[in-house]
Short mmCIF file of N, CA and C and ligand atoms in Angstrom, two decimals:
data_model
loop_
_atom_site.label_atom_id
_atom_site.label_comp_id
_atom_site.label_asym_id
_atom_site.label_seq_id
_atom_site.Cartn_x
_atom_site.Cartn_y
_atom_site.Cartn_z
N UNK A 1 -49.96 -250.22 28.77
CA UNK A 1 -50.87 -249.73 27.72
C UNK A 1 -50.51 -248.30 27.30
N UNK A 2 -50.17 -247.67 28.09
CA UNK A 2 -49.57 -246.02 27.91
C UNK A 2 -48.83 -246.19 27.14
N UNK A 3 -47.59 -246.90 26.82
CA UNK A 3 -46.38 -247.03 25.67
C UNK A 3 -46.92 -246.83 24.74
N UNK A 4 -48.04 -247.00 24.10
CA UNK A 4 -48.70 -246.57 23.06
C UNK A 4 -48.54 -245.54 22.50
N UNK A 5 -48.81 -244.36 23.46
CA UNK A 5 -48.97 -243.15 23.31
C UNK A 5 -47.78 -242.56 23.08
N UNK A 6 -46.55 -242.63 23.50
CA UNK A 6 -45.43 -242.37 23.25
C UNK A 6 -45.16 -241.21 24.38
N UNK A 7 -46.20 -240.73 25.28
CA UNK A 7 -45.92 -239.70 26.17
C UNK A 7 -47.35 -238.67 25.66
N UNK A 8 -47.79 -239.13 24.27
CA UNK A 8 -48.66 -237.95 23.98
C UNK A 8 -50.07 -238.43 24.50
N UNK A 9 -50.63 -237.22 24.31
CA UNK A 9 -52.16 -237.01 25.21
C UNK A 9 -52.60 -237.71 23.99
N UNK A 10 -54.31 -238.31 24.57
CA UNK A 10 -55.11 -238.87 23.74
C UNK A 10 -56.29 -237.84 23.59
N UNK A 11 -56.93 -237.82 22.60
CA UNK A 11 -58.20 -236.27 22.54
C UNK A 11 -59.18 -236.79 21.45
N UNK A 12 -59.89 -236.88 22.20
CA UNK A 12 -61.42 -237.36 21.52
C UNK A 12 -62.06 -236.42 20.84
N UNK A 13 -62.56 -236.48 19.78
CA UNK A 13 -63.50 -235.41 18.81
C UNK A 13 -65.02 -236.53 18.82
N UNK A 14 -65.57 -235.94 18.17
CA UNK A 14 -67.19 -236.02 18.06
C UNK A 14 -68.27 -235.11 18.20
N UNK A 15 -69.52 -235.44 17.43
CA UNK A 15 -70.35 -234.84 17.60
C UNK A 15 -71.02 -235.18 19.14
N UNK A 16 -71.62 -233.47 19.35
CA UNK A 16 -72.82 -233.85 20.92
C UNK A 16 -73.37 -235.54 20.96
N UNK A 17 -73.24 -235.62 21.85
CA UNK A 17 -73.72 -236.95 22.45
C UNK A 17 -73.34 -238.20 22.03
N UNK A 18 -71.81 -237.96 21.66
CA UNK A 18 -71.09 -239.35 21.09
C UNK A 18 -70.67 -240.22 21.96
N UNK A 19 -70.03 -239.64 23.59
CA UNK A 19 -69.79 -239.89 24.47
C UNK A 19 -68.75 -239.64 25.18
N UNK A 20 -67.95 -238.64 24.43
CA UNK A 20 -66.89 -238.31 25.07
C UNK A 20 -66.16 -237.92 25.89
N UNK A 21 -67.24 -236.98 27.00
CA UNK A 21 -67.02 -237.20 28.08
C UNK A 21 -67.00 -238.02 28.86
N UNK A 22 -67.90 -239.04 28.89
CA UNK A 22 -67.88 -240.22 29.63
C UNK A 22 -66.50 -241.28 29.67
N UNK A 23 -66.64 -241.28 28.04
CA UNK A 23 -65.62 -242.11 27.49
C UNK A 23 -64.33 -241.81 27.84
N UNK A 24 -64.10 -240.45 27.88
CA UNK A 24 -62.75 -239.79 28.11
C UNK A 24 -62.55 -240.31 29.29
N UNK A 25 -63.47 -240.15 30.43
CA UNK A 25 -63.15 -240.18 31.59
C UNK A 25 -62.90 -241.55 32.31
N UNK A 26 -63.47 -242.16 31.47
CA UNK A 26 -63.11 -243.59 32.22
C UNK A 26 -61.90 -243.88 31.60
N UNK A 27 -62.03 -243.57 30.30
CA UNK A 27 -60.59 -243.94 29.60
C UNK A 27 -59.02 -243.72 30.07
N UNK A 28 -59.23 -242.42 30.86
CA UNK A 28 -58.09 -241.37 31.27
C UNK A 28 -58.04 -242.45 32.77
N UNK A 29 -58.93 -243.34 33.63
CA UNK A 29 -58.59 -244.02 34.31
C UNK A 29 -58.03 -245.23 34.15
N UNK A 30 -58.71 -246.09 33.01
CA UNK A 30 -58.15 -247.26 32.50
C UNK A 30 -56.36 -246.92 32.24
N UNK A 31 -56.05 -245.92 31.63
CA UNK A 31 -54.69 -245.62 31.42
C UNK A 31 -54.06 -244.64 31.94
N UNK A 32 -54.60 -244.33 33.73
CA UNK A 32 -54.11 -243.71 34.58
C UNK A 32 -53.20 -242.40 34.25
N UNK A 33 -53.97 -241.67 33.30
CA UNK A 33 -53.81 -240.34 33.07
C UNK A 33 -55.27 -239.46 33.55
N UNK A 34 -54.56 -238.45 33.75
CA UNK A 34 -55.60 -237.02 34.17
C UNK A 34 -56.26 -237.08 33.01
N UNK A 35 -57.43 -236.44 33.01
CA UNK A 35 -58.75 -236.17 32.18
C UNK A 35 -59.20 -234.75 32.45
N UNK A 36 -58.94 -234.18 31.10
CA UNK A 36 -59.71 -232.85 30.85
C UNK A 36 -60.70 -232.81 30.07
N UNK A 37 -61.98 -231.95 30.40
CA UNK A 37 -62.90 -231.61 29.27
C UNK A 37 -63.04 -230.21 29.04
N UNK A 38 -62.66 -230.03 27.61
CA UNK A 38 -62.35 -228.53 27.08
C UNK A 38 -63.45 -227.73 27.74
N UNK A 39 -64.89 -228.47 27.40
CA UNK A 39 -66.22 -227.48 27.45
C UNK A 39 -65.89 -227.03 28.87
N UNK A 40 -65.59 -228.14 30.33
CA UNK A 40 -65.80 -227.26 31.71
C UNK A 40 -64.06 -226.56 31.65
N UNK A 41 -63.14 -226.79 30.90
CA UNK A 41 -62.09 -225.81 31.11
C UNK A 41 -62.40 -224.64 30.68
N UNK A 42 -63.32 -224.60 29.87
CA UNK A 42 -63.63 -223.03 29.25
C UNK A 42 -64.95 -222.16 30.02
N UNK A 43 -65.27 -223.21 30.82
CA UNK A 43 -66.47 -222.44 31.77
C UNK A 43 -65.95 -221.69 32.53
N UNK A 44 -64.72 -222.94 33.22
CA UNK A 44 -63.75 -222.40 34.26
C UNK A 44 -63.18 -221.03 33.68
N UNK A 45 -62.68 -221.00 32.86
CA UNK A 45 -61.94 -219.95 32.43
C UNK A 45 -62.46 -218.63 32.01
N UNK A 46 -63.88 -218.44 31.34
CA UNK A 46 -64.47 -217.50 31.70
C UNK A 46 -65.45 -217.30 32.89
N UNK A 47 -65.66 -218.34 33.52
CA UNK A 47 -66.64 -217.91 34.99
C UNK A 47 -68.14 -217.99 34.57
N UNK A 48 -68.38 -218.68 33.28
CA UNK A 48 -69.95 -218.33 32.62
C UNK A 48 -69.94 -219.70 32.09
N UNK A 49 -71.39 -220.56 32.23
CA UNK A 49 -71.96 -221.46 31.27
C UNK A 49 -71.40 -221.48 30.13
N UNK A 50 -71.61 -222.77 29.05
CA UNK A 50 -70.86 -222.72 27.48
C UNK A 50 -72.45 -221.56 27.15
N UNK A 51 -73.67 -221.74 27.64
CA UNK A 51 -75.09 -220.87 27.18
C UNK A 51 -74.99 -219.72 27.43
N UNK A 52 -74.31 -219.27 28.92
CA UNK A 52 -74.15 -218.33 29.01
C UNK A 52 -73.06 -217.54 28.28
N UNK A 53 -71.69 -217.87 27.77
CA UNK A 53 -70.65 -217.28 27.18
C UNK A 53 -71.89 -217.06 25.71
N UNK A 54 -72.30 -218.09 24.99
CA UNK A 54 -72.90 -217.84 23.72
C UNK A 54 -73.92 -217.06 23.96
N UNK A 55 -74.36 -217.13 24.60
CA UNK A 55 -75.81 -215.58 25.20
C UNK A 55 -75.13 -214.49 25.02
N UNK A 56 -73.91 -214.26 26.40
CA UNK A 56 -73.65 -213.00 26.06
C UNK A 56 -72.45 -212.63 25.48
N UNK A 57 -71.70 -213.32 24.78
CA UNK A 57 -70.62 -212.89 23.87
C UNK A 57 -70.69 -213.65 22.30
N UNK A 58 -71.80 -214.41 22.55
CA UNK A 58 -71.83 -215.14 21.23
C UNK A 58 -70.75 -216.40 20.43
N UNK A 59 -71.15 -216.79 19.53
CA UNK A 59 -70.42 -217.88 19.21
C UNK A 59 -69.25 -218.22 18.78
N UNK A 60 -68.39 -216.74 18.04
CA UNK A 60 -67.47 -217.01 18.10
C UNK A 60 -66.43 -216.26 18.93
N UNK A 61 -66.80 -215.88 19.75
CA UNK A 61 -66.08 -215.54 21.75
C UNK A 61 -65.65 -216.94 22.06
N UNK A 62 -66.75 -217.81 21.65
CA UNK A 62 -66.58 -218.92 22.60
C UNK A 62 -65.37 -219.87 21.92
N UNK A 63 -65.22 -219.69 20.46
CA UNK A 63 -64.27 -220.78 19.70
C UNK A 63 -63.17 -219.79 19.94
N UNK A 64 -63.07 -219.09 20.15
CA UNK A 64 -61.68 -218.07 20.37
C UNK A 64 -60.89 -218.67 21.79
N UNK A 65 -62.08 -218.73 22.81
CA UNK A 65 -61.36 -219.17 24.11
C UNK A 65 -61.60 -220.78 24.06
N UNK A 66 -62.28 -221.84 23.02
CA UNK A 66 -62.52 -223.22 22.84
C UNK A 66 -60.38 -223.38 22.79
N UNK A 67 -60.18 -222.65 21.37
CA UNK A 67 -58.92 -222.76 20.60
C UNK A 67 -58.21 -222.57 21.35
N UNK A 68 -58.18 -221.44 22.26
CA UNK A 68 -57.03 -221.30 23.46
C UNK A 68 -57.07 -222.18 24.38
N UNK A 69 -58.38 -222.58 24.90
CA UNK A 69 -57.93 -223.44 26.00
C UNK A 69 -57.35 -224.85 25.41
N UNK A 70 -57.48 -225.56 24.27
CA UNK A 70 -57.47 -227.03 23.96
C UNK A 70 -55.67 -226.97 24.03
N UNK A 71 -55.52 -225.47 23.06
CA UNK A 71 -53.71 -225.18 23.15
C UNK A 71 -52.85 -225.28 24.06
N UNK A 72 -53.67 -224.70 25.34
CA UNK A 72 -53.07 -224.88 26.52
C UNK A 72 -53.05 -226.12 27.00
N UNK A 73 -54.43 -226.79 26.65
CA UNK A 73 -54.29 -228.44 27.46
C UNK A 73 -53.01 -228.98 26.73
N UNK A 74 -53.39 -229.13 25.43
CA UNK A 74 -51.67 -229.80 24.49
C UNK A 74 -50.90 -229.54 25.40
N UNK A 75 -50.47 -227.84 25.98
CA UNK A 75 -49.48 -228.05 26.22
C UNK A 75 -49.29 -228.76 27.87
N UNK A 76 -50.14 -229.07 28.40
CA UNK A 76 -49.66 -228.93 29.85
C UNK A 76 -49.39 -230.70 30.29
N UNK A 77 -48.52 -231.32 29.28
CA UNK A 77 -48.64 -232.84 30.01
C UNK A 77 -49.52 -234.31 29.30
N UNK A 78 -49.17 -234.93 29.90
CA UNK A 78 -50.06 -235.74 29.17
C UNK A 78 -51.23 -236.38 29.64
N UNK A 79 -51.99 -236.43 28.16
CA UNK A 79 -53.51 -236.23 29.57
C UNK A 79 -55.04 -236.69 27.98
N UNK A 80 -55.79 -237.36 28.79
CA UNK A 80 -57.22 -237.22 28.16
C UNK A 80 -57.89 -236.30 27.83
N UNK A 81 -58.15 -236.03 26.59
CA UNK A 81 -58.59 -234.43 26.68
C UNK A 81 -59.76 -234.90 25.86
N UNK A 82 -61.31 -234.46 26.18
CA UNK A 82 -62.74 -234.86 25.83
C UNK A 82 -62.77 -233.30 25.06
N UNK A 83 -62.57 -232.90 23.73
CA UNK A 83 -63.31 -231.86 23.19
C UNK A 83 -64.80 -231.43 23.01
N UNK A 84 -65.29 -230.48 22.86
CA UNK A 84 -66.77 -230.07 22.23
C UNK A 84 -67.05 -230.41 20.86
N UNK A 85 -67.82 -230.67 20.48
CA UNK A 85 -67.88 -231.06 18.89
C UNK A 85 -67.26 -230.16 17.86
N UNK A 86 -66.99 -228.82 18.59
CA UNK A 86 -66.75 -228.01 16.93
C UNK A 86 -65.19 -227.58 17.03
N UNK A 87 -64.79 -228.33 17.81
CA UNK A 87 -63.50 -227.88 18.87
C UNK A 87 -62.82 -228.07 16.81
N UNK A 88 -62.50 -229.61 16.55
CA UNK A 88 -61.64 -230.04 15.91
C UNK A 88 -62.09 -229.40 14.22
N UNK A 89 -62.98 -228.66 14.19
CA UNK A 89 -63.02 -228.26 12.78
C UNK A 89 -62.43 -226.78 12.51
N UNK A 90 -61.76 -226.45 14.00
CA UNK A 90 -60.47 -224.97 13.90
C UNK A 90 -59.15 -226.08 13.16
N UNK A 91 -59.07 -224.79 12.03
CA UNK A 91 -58.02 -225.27 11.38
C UNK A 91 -56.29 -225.69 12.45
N UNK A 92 -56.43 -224.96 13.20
CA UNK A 92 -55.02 -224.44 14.05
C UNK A 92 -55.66 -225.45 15.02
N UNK A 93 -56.35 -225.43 15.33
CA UNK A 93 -56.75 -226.26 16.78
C UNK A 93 -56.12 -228.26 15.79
N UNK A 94 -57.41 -228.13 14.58
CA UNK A 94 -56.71 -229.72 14.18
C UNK A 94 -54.79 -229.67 13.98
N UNK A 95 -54.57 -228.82 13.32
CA UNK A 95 -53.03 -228.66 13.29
C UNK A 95 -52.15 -229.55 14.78
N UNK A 96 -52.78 -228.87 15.63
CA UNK A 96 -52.00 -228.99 17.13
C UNK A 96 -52.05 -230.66 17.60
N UNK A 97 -53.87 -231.09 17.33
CA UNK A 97 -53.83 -232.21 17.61
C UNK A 97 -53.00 -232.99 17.13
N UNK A 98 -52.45 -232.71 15.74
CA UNK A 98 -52.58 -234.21 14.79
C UNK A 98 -50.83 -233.86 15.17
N UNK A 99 -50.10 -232.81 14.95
CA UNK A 99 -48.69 -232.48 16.06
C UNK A 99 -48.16 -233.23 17.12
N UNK A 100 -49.45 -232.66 18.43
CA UNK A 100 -48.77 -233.31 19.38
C UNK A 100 -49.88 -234.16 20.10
N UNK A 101 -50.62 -234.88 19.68
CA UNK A 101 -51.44 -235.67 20.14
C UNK A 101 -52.24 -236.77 19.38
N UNK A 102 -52.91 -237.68 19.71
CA UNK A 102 -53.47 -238.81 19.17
C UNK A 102 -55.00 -238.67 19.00
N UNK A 103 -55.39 -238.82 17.88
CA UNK A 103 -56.85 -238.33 17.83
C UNK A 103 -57.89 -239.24 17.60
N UNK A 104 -58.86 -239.37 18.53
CA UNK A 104 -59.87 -240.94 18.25
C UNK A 104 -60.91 -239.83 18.13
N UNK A 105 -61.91 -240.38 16.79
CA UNK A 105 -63.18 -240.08 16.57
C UNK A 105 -64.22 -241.08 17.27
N UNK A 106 -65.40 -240.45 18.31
CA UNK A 106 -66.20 -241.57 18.53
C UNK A 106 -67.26 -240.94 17.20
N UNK A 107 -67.31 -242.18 16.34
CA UNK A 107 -68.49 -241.40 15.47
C UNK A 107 -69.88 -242.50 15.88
N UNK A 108 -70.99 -241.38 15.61
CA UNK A 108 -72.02 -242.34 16.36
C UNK A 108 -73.28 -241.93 14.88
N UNK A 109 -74.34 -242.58 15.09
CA UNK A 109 -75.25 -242.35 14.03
C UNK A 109 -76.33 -241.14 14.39
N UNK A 110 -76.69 -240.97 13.79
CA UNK A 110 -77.95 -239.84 13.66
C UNK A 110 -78.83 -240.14 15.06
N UNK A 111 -79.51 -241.40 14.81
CA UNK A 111 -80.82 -241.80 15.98
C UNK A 111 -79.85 -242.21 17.29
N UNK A 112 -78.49 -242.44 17.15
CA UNK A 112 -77.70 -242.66 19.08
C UNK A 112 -77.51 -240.97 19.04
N UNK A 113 -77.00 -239.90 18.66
CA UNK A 113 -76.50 -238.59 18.86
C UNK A 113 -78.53 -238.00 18.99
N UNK A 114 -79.38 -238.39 18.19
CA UNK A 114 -80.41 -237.78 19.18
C UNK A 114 -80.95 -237.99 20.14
N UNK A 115 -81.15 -239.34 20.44
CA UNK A 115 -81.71 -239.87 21.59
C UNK A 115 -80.90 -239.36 22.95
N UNK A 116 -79.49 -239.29 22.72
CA UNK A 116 -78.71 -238.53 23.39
C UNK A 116 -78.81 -237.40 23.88
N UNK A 117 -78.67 -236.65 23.01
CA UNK A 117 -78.92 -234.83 23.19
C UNK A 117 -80.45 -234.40 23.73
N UNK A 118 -81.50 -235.37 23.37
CA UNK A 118 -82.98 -234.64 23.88
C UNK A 118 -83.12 -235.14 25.23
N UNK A 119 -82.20 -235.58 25.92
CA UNK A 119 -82.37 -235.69 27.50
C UNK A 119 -82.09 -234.61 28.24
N UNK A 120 -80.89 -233.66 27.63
CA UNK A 120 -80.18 -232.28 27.91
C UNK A 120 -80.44 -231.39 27.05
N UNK A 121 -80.50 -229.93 27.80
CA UNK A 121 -81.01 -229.01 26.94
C UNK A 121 -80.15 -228.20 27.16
N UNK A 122 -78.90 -228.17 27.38
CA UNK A 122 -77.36 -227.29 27.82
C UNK A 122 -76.78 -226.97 26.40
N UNK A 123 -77.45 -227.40 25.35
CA UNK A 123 -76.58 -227.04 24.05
C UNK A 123 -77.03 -226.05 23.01
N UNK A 124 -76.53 -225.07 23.06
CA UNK A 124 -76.57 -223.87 22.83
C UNK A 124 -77.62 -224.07 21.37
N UNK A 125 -76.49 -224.96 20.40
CA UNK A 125 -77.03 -225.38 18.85
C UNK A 125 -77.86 -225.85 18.71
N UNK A 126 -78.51 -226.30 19.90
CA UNK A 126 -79.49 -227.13 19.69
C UNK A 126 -81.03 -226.59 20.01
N UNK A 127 -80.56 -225.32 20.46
CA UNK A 127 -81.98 -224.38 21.21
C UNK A 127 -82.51 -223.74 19.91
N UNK A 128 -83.08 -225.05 19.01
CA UNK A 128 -83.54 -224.19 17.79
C UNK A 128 -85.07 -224.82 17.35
N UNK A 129 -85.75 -224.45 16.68
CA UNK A 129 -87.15 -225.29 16.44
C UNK A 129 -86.86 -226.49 15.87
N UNK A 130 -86.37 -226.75 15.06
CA UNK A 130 -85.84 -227.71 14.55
C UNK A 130 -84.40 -229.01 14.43
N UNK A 131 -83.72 -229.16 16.02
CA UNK A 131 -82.35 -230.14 15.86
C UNK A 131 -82.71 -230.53 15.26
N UNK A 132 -83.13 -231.61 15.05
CA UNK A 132 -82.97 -232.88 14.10
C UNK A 132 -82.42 -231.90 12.78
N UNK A 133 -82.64 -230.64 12.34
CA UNK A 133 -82.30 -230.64 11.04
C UNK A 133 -80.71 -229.82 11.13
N UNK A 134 -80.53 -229.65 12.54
CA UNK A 134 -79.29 -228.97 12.57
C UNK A 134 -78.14 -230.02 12.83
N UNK A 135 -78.47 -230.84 12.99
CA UNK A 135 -78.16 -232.09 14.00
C UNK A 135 -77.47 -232.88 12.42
N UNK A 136 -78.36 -232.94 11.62
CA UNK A 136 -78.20 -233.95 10.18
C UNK A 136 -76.99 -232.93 9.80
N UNK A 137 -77.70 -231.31 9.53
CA UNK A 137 -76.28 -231.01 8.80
C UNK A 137 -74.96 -230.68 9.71
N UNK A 138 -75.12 -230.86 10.98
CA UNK A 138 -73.51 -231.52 11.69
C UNK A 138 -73.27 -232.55 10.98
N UNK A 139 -73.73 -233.47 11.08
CA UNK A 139 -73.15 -234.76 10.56
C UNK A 139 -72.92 -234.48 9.01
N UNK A 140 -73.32 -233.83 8.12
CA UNK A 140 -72.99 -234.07 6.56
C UNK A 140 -71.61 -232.36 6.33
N UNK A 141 -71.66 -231.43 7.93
CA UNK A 141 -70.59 -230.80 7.65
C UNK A 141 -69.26 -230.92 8.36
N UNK A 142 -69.84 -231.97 9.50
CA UNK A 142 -68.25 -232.26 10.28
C UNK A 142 -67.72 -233.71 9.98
N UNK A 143 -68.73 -234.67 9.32
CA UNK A 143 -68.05 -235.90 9.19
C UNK A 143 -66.38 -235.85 8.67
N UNK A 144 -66.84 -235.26 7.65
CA UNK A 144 -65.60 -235.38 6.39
C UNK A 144 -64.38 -234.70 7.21
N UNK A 145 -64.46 -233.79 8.30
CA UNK A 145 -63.38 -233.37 8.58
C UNK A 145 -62.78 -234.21 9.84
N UNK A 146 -63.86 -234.63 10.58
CA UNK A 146 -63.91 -236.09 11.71
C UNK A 146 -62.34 -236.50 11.11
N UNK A 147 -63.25 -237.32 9.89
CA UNK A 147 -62.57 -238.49 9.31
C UNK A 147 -60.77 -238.64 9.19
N UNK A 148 -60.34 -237.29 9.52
CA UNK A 148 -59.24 -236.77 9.45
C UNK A 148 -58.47 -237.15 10.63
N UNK A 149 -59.42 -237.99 11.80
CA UNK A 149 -58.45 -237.90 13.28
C UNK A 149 -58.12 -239.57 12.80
N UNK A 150 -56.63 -239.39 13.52
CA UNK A 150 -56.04 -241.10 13.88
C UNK A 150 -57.07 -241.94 13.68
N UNK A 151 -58.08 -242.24 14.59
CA UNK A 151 -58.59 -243.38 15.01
C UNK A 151 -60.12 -243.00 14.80
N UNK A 152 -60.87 -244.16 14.36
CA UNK A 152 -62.38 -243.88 14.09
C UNK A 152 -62.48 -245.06 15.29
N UNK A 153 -63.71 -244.75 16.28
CA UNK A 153 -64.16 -245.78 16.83
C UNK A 153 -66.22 -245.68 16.82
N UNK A 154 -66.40 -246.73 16.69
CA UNK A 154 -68.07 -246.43 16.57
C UNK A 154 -68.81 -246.07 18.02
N UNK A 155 -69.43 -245.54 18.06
CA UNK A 155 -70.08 -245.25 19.31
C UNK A 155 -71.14 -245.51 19.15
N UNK A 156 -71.92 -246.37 20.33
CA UNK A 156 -73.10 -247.32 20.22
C UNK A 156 -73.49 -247.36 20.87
N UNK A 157 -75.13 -248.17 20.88
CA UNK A 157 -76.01 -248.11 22.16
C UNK A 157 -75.69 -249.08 23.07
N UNK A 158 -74.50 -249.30 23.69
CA UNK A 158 -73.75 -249.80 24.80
C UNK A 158 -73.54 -249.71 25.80
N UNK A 159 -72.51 -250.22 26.81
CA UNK A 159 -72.62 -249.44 27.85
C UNK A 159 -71.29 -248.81 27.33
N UNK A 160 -70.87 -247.78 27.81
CA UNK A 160 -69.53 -247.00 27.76
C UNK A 160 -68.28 -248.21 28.19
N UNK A 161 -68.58 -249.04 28.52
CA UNK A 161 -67.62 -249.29 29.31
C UNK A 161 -66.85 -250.51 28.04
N UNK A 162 -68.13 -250.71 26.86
CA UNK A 162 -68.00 -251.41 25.68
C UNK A 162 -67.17 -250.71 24.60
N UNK A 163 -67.26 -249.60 24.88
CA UNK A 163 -66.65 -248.33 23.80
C UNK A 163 -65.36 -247.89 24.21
N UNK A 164 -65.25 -248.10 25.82
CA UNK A 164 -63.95 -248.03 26.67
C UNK A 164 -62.83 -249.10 25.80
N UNK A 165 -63.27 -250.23 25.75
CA UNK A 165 -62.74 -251.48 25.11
C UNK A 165 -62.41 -251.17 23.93
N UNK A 166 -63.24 -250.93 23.42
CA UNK A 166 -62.97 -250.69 21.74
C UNK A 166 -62.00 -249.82 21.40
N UNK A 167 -61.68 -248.37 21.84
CA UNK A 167 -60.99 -247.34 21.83
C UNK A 167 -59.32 -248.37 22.08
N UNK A 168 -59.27 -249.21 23.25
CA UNK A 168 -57.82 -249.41 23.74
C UNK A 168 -57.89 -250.59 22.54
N UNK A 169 -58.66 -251.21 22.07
CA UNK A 169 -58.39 -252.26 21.10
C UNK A 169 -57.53 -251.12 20.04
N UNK A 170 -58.16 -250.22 19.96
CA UNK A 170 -58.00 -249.19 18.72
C UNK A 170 -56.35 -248.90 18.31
N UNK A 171 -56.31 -248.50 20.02
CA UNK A 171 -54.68 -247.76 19.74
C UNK A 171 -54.06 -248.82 19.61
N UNK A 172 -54.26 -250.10 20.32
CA UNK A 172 -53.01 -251.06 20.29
C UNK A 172 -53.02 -251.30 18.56
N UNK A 173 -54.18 -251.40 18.01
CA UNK A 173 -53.69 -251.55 16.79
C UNK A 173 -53.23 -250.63 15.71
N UNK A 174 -53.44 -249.25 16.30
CA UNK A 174 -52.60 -247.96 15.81
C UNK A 174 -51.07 -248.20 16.04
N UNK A 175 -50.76 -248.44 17.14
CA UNK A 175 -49.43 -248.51 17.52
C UNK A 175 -48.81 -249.85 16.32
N UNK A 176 -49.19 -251.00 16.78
CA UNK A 176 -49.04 -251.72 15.90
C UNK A 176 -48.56 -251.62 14.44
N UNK A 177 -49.83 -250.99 13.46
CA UNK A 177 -49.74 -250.60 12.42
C UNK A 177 -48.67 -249.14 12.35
N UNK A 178 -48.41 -248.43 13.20
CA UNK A 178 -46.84 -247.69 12.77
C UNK A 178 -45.88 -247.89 13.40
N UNK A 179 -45.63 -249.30 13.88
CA UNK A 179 -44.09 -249.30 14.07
C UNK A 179 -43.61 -250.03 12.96
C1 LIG B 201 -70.64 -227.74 20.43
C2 LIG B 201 -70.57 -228.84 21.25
C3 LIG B 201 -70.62 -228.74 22.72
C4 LIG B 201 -70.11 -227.38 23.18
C5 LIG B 201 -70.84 -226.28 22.48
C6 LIG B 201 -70.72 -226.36 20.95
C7 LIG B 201 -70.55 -227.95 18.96
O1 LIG B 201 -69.82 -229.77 23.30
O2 LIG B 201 -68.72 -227.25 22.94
O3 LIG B 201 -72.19 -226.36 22.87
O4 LIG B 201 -70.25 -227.01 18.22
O5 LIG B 201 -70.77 -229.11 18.51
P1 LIG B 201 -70.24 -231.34 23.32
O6 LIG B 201 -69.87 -231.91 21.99
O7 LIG B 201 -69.39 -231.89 24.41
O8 LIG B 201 -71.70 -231.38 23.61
#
């Protein structure tokens, strides 16, 4: 199933609560590659929460070291890489993906990405009176740039392990369709 890939990493985009961590991670086992997730490489790397870096250095501290770390994952091998939602709307950051890596969108709807997110309260964007209205204009300002990765896969009220499926249906028929 790896021949697919050609050697390159696979890297999931989406909005909060599409599933990409999950997804990544089982995925990166189904096709017995390592699994990174940008958000805990960048915790790691500054020593602070994604709440805490945006508390005390603010929001764009955090896409400065988002952009560096995803650069570094590209480079280190081949590997599952689960981004943060706003990872893929850096111009240089999409550059790198679409370069040296394969890009699956899990896109999910409005009512699966909230039901999602109001179980956890770890998201910085979301500590506002109003998600739902920050939440809609994610979706009407990152779709269009989403739409830009390799692979769209739907993300649903499933189990992951249904979306696991769908994703490898995905590439085989990516691969497929460019040889
Ligand atoms: C963000 C998404 C988060 C995290 C940060 C900002 C965003 O990651 O990177 O809170 O801009 O959409 P998840 O998509 O993994 O929740």
């Amino acid at each position: 199933m790896q021949h697919v890939l050609h050697g390159r990493s696979l890297v999931l985009i989406g909005l909060m609560g599409a599933g990409k961590t999950t997804v990544g991670r089982r995925l990166a086992q189904r096709l017995d590659l390592p699994f990174a997730d940008a958000d805990h490489e960048i915790e790691q790397a500054a020593g602070k929460t994604i709440p805490e870096i945006f508390e005390d250095y603010g929001e764009q501290h955090f896409r400065d070291g988002e952009r560096r770390v995803i650069a570094r994952l590209l480079e280190s091998g081949q590997q599952v890489i689960a981004t943060g939602g706003g990872a893929y709307m850096n111009e240089h950051t999409r550059q790198k993906i679409s370069d040296e890596a394969v890009s699956i969108w899990l896109r999910a709807d409005f009512d699966l990405l909230m039901k999602r997110v109001r179980r956890r309260s770890h998201r910085p964007l979301l500590q506002t009176a109003d998600p739902e209205a920050v939440m809609r204009n994610l979706i009407d300002e990152r779709y269009p740039v989403y739409a830009k990765a390799d692979l769209v896969v739907d993300s649903r009220d499933v189990p992951h392990s249904v979306i696991v499926k769908d994703v490898i249906a995905a590439l085989l028929n990516f691969e497929s369709a460019s040889r």
